[in-house]
Tab-separated table of N, CA and C in Angstrom:
chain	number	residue	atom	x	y	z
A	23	UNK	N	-81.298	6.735	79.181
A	23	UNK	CA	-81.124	5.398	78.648
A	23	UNK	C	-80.912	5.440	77.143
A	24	UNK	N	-79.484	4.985	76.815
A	24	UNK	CA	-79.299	5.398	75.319
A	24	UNK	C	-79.657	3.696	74.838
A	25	UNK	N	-79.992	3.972	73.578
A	25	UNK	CA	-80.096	2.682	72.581
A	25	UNK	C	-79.172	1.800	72.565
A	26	UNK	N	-79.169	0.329	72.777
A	26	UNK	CA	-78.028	-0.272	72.544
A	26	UNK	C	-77.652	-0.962	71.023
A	27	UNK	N	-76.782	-1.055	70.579
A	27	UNK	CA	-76.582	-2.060	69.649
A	27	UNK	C	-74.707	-2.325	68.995
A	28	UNK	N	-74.948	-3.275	68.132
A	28	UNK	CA	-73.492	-3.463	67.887
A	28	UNK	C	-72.749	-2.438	66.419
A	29	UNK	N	-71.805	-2.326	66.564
A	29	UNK	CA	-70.876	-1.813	65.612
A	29	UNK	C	-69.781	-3.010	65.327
A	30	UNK	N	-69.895	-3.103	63.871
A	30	UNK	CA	-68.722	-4.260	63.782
A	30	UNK	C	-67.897	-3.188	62.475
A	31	UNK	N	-66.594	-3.401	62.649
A	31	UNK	CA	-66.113	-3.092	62.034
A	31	UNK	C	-64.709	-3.942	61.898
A	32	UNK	N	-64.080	-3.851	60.395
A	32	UNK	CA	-62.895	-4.543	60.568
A	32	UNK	C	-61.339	-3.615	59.922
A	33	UNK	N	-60.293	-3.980	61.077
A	33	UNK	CA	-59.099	-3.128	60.699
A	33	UNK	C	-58.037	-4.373	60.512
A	34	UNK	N	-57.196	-3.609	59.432
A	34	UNK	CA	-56.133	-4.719	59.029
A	34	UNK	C	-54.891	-3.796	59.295
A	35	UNK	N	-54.652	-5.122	60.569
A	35	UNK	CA	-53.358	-4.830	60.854
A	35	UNK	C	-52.212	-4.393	59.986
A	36	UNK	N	-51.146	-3.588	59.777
A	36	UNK	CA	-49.776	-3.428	59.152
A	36	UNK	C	-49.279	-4.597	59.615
A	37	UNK	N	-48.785	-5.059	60.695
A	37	UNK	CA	-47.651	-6.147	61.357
A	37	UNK	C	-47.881	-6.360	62.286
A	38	UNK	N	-47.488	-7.993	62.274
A	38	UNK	CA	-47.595	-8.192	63.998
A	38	UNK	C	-46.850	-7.442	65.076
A	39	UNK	N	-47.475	-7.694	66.452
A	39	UNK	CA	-46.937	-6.681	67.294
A	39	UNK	C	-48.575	-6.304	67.743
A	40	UNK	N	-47.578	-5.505	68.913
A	40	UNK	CA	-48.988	-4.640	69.711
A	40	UNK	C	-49.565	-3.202	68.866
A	41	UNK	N	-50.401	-3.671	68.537
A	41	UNK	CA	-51.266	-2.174	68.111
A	41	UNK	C	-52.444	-1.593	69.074
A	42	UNK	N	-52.434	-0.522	69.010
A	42	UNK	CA	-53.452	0.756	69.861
A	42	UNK	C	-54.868	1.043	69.117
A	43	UNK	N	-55.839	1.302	69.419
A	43	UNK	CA	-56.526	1.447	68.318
A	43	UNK	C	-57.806	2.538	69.631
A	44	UNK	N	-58.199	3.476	69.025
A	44	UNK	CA	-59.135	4.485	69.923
A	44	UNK	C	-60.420	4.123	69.299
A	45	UNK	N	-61.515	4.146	69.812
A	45	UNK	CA	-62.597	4.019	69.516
A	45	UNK	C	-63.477	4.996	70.291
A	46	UNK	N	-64.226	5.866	69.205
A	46	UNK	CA	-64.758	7.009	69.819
A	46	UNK	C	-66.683	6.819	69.478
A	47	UNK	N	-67.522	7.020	69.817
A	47	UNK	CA	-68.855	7.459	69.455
A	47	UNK	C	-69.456	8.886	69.151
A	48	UNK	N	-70.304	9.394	68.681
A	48	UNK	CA	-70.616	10.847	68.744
A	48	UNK	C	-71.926	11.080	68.788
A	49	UNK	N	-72.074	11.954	69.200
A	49	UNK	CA	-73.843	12.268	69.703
A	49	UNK	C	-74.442	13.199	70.923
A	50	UNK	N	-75.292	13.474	71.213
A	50	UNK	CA	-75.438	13.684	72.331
A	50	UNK	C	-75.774	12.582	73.354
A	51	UNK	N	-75.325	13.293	74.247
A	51	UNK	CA	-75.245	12.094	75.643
A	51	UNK	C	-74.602	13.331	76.374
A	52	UNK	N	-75.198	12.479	78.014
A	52	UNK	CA	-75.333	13.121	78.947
A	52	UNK	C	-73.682	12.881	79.748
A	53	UNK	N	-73.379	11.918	79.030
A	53	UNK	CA	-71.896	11.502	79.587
A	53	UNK	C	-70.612	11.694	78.645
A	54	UNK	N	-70.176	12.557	77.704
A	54	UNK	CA	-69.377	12.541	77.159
A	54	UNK	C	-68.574	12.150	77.393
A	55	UNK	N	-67.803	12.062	78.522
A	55	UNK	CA	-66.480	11.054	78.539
A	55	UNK	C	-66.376	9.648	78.418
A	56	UNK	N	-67.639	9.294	78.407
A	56	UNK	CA	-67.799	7.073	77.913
A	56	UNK	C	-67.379	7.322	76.941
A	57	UNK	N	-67.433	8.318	75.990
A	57	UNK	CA	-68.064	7.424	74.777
A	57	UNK	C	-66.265	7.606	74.028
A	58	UNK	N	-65.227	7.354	74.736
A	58	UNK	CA	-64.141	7.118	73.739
A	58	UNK	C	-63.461	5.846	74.992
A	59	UNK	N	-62.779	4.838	73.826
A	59	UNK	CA	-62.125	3.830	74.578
A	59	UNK	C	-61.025	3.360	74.157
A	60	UNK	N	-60.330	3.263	74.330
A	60	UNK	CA	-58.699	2.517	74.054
A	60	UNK	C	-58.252	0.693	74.016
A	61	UNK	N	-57.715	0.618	73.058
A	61	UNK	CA	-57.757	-0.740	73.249
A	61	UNK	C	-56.506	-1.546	72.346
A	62	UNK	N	-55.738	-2.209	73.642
A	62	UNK	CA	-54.518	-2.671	72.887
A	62	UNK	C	-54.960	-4.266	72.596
A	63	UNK	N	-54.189	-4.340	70.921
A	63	UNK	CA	-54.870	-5.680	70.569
A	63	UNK	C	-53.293	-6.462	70.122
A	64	UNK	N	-52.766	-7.645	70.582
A	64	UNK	CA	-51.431	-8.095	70.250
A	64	UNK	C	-51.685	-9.219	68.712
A	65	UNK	N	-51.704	-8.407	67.617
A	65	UNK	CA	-51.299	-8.869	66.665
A	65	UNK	C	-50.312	-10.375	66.134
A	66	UNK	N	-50.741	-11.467	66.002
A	66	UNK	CA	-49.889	-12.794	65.733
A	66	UNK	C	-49.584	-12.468	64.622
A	67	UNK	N	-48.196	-13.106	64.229
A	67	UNK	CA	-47.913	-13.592	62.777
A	67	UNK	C	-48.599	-14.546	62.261
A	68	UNK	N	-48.665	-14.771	61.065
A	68	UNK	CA	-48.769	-16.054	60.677
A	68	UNK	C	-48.157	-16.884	60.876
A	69	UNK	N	-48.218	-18.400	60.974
A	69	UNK	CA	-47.677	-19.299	61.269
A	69	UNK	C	-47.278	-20.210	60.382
A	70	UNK	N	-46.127	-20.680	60.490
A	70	UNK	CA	-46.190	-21.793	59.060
A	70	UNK	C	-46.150	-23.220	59.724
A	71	UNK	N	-46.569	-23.756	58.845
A	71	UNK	CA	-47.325	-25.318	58.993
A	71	UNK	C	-46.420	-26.193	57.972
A	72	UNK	N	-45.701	-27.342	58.212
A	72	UNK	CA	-44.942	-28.100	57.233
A	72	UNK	C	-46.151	-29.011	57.504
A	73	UNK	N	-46.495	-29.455	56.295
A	73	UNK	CA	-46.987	-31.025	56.608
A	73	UNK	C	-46.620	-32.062	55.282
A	74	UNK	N	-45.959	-32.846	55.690
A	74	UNK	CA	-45.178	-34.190	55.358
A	74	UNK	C	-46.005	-35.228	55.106
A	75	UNK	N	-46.437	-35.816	53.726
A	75	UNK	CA	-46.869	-36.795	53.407
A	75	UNK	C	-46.628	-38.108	52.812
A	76	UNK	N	-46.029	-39.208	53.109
A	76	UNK	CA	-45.342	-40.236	52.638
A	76	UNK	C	-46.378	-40.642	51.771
A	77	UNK	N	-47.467	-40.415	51.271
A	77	UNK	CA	-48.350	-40.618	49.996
A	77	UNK	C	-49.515	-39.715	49.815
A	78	UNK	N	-50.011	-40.171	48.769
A	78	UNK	CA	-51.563	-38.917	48.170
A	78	UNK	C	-52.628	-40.000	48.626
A	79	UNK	N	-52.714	-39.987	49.827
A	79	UNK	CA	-54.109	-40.583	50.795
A	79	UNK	C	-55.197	-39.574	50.701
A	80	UNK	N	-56.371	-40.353	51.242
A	80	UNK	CA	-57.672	-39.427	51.590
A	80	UNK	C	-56.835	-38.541	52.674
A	81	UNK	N	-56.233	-39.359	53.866
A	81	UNK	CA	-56.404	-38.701	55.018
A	81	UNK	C	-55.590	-36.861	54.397
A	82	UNK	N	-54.573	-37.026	53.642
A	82	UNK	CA	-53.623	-36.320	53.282
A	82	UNK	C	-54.798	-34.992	52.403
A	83	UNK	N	-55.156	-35.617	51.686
A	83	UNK	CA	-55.987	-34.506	50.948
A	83	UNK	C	-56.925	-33.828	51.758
A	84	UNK	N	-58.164	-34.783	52.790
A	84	UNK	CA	-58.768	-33.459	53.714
A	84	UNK	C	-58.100	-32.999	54.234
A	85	UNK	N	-56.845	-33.819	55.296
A	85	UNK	CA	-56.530	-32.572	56.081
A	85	UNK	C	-55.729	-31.688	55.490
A	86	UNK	N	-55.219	-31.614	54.122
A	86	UNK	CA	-54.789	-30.444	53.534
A	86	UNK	C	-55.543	-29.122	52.949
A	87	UNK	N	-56.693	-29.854	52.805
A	87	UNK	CA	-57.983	-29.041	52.309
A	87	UNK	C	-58.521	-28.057	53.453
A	88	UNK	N	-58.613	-28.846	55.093
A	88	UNK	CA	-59.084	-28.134	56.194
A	88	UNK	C	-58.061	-27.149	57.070
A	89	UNK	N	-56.705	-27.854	56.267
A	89	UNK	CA	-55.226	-26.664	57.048
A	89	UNK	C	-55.652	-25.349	56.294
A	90	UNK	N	-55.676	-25.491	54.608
A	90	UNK	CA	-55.932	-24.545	53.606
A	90	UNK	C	-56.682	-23.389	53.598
A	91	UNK	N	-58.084	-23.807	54.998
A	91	UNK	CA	-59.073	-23.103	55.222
A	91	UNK	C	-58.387	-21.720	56.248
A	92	UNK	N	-57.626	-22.210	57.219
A	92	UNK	CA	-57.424	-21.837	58.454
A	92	UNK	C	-56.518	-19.746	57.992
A	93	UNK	N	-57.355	-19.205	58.605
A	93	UNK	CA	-56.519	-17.584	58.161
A	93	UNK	C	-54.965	-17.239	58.437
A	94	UNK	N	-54.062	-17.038	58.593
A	94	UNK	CA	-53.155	-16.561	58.690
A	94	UNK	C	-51.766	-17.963	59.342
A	95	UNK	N	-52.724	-18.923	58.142
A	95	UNK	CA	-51.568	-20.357	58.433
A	95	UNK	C	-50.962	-20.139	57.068
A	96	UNK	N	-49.652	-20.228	57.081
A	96	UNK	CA	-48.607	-20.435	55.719
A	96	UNK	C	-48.670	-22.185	55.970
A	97	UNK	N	-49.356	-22.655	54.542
A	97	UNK	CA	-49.005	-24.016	54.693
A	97	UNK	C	-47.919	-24.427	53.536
A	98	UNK	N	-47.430	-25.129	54.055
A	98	UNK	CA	-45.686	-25.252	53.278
A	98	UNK	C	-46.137	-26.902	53.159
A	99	UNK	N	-45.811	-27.875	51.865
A	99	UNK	CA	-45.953	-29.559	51.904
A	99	UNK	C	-44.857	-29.849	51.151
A	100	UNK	N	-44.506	-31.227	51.521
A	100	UNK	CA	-43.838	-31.908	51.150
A	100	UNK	C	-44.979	-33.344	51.212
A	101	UNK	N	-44.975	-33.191	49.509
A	101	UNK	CA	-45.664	-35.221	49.647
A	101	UNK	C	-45.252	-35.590	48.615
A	102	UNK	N	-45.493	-37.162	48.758
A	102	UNK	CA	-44.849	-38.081	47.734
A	102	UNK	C	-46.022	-38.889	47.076
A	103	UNK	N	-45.570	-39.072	45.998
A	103	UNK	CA	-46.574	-39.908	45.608
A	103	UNK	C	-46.595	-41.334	45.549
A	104	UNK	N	-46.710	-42.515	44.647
A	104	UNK	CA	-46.525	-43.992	44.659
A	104	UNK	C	-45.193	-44.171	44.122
A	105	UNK	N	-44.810	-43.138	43.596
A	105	UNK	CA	-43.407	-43.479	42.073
A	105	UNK	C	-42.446	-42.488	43.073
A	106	UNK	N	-42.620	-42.028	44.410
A	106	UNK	CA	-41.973	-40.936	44.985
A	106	UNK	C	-41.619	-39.816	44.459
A	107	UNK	N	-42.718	-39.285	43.363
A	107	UNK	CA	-42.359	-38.259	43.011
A	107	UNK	C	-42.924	-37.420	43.961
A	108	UNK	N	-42.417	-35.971	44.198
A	108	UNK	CA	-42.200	-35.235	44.959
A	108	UNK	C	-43.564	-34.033	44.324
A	109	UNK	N	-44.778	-33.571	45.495
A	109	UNK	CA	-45.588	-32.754	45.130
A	109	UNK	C	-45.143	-31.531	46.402
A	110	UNK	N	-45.203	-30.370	45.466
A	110	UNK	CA	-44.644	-29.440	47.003
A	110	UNK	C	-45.156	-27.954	47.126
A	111	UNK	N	-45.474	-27.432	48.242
A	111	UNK	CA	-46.526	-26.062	47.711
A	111	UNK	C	-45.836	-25.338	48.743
A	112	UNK	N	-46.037	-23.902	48.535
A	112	UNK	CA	-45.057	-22.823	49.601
A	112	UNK	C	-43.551	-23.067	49.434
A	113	UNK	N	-43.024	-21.545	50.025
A	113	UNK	CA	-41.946	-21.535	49.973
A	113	UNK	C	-41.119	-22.442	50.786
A	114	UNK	N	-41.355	-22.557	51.976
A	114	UNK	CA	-40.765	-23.503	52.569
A	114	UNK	C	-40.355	-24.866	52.570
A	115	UNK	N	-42.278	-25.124	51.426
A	115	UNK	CA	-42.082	-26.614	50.941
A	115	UNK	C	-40.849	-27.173	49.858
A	116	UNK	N	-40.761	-25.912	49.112
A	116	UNK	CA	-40.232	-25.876	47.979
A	116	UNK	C	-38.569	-26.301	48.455
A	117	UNK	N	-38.193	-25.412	49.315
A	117	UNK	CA	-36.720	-25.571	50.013
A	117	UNK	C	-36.493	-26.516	50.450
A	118	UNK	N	-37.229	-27.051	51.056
A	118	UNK	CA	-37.366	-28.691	52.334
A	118	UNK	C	-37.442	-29.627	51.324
A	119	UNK	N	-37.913	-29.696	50.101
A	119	UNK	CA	-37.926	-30.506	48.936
A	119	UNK	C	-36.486	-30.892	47.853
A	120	UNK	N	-35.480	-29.229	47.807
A	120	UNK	CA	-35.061	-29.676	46.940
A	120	UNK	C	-34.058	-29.481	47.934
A	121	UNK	N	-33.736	-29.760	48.836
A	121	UNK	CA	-32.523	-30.051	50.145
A	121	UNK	C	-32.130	-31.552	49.918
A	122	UNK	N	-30.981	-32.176	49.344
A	122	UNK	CA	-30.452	-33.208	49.005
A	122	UNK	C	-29.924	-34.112	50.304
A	123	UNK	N	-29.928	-32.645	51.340
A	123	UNK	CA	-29.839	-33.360	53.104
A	123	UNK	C	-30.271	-32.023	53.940
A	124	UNK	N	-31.282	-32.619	54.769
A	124	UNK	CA	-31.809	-31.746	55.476
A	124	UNK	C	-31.427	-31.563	56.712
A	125	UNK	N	-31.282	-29.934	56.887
A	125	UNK	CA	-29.976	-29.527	57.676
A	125	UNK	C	-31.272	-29.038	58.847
A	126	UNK	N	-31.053	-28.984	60.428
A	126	UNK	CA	-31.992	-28.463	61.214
A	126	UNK	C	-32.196	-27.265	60.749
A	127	UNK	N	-31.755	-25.843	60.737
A	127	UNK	CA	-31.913	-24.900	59.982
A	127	UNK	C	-33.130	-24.503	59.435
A	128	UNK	N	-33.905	-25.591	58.299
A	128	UNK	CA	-34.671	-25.400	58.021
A	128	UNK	C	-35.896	-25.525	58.435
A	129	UNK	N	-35.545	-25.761	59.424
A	129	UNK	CA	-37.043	-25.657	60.436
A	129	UNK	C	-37.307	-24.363	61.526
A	130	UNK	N	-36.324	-23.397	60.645
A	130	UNK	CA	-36.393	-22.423	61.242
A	130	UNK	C	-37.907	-21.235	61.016
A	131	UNK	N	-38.570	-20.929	62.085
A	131	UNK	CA	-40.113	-20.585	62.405
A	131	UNK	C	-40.762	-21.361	62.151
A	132	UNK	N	-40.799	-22.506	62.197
A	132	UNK	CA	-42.049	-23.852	61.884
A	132	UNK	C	-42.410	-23.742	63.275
A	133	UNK	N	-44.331	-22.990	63.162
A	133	UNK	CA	-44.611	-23.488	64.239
A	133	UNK	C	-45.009	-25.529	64.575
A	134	UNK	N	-45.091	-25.695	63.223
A	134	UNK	CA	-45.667	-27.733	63.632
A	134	UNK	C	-45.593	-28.132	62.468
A	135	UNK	N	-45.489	-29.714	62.290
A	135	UNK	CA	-45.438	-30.414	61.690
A	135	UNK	C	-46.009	-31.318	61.635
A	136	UNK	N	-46.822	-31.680	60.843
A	136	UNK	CA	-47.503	-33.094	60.709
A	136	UNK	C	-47.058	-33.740	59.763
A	137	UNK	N	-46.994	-35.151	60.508
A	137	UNK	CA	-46.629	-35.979	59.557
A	137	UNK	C	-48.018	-36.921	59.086
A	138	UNK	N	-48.376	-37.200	57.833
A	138	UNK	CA	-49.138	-38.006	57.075
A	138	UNK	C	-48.822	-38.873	56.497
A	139	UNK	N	-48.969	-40.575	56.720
A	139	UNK	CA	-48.597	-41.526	55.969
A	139	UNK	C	-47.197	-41.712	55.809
A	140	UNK	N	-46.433	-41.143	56.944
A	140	UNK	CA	-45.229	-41.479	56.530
A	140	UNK	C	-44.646	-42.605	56.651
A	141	UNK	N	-44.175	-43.739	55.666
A	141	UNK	CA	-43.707	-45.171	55.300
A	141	UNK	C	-42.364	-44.965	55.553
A	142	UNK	N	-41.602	-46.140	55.739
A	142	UNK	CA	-39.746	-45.822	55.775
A	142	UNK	C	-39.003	-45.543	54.315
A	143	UNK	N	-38.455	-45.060	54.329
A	143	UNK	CA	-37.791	-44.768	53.048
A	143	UNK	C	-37.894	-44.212	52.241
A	144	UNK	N	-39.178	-43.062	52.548
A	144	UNK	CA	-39.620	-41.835	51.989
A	144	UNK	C	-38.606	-40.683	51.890
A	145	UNK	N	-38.568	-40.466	53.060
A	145	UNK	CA	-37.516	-39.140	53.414
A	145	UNK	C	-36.368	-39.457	52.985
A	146	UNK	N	-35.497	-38.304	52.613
A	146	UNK	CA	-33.799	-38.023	52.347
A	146	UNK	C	-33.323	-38.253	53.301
A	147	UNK	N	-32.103	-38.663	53.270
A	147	UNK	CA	-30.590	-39.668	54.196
A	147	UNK	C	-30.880	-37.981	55.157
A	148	UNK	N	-31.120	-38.519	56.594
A	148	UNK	CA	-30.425	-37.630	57.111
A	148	UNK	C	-31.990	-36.971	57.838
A	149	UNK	N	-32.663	-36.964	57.084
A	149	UNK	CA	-34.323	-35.870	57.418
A	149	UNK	C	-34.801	-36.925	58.428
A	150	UNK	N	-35.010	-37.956	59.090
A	150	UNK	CA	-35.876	-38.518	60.327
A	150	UNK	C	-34.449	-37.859	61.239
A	151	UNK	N	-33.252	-38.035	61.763
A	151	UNK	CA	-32.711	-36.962	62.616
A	151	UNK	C	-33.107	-36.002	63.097
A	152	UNK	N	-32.879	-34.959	61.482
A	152	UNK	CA	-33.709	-33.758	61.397
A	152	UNK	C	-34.911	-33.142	62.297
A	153	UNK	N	-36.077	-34.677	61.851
A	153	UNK	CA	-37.256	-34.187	62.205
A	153	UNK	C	-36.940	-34.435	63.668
A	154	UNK	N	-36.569	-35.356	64.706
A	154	UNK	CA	-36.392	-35.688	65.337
A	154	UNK	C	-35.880	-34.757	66.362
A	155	UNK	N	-34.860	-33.536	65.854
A	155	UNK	CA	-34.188	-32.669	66.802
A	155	UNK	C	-35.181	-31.685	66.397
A	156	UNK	N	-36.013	-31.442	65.602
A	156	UNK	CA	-36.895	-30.208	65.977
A	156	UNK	C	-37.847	-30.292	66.493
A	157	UNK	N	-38.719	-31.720	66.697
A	157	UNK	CA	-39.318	-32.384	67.883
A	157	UNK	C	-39.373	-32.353	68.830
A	158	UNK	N	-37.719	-32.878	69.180
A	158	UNK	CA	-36.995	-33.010	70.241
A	158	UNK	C	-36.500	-31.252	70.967
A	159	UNK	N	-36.554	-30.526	70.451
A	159	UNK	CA	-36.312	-29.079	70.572
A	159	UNK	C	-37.306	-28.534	71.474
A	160	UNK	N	-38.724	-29.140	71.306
A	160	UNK	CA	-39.793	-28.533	71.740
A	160	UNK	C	-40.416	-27.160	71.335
A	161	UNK	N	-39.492	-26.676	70.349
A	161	UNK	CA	-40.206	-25.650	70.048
A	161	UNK	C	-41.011	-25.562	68.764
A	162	UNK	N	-41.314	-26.647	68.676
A	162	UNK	CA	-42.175	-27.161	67.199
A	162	UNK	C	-42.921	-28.115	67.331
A	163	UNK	N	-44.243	-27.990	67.362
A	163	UNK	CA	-45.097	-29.081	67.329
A	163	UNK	C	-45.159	-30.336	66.650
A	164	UNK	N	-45.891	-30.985	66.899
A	164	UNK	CA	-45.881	-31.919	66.171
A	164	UNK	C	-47.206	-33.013	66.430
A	165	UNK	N	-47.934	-33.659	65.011
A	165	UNK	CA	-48.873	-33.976	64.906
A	165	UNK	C	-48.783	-35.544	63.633
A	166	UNK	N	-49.009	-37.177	64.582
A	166	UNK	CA	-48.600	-38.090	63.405
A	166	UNK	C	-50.475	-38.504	62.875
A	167	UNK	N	-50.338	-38.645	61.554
A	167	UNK	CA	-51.403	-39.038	60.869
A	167	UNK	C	-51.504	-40.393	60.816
A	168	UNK	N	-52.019	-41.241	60.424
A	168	UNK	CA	-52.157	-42.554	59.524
A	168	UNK	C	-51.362	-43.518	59.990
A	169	UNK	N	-51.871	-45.177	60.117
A	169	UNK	CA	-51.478	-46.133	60.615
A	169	UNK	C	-49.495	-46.405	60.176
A	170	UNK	N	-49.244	-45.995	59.006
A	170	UNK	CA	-47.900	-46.663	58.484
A	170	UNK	C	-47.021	-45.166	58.774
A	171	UNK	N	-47.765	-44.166	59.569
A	171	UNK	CA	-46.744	-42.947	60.678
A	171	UNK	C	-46.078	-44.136	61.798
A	172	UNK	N	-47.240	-44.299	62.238
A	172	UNK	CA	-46.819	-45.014	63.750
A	172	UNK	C	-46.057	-46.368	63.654
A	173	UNK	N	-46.351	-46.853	62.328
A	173	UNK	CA	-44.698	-48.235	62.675
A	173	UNK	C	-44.029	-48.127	61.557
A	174	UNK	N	-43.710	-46.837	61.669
A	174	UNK	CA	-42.378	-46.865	60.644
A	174	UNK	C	-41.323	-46.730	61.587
A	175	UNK	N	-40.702	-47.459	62.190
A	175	UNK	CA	-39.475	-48.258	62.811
A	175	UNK	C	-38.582	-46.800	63.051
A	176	UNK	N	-38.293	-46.200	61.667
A	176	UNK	CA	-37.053	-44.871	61.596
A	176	UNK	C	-37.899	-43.774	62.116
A	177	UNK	N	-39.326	-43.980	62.755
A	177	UNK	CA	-39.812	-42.472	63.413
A	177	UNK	C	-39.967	-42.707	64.871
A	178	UNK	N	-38.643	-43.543	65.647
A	178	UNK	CA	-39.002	-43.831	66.814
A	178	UNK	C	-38.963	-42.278	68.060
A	179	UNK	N	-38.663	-41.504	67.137
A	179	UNK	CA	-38.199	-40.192	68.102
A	179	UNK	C	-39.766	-39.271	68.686
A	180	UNK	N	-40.851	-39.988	67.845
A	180	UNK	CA	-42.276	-39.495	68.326
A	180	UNK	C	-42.445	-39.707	69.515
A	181	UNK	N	-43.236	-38.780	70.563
A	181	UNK	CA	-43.417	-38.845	71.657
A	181	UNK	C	-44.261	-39.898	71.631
A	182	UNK	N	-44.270	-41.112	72.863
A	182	UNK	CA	-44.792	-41.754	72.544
A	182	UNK	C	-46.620	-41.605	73.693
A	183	UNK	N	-46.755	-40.023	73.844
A	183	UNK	CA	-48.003	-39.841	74.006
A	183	UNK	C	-49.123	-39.664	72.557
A	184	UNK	N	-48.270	-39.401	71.677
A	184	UNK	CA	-49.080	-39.452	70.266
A	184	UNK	C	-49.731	-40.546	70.213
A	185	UNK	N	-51.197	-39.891	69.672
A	185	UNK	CA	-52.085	-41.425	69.477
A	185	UNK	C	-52.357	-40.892	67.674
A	186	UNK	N	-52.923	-41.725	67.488
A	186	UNK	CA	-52.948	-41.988	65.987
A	186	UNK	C	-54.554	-40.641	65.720
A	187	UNK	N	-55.079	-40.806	66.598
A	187	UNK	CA	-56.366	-40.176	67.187
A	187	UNK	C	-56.059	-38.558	67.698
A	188	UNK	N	-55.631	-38.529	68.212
A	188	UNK	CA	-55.289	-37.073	68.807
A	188	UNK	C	-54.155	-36.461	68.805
A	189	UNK	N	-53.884	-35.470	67.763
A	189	UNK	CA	-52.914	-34.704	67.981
A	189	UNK	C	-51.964	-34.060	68.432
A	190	UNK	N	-51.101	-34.499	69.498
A	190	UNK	CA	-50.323	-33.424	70.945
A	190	UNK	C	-49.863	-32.959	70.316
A	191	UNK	N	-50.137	-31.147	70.635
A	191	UNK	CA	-48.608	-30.060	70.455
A	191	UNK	C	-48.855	-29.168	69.094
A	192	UNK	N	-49.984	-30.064	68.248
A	192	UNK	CA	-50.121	-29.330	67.177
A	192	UNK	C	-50.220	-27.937	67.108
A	193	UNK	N	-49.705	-26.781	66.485
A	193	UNK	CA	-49.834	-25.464	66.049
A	193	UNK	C	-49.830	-25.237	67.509
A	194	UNK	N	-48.662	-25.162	68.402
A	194	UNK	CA	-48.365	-24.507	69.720
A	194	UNK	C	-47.965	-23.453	69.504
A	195	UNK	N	-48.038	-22.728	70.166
A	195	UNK	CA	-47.576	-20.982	70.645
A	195	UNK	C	-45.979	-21.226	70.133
């Protein structure tokens, strides 16, 4: 009867993908062949996160504060302020910001999108489409915030299982 207890240890992946990793013990023991084990672990990328704010709300600041927390999320923003000036963080945000018309394209690897506070007449000629066919694509989540998301008239392309309350689809596979 050998001693039990835990070993924690931590390895940092090179890249996503499947990695191998052997795990051996040493000592005496009556069973030498337990004590080595193999173990394939499938490595995620990070994910990037757009989130879209038609103003600098509470709701906008925690949940930017609690995305911020999350490990291996790229968070990319686009928000506006009262004067519509434009606040924008990550690379992605940065691109999606100074796009004069937003082409689908750029929603290329977005795993989701939330929208926060978005009012009509925020977005550039052309970006509710946009958001609409990468929605509509299904291969991008999507998550609406705040009462003036849900009747802004030009975001009729939201599923209309979205509740103001619960999130569908957010940060999907």
């Amino acid at each position: 009867n050998a001693p039990e207890g835990t070993v924690r240890f931590t390895v940092q992946p090179r890249e996503p993908g499947l990695a191998t990793y052997r795990l051996a013990v040493s000592g005496r023991d009556s069973y030498p062949s337990d004590n080595i084990a193999r173990v394939a672990v499938r490595i995620l990328p990070p994910r990037d996160l757009l989130l879209i704010a038609g103003k600098l709300s509470w709701e906008y600041k925690y949940l930017r504060e609690a995305l911020e927390t999350i490990p291996d999320l790229r968070l990319h923003i686009v928000a506006y302020d009262d004067s519509r000036a434009i606040y924008v963080a990550g690379d992605r945000g940065r691109e999606i910001a100074r796009a004069a018309e937003w082409s689908p394209a750029l929603g290329t690897g977005l795993a989701a999108v939330i929208l926060c506070d978005l009012q009509s007449g925020v977005l550039p000629p052309g970006a509710t489409d946009v958001l609409g066919e990468w929605i509509g694509s299904g291969r991008i989540g999507v998550a609406a915030i705040g009462r003036s998301t849900y009747e802004n008239p030009s975001l009729g392309f939201l599923p209309a299982s979205l509740s103001s309350v619960t999130p569908a689809g957010a940060l999907k596979a």
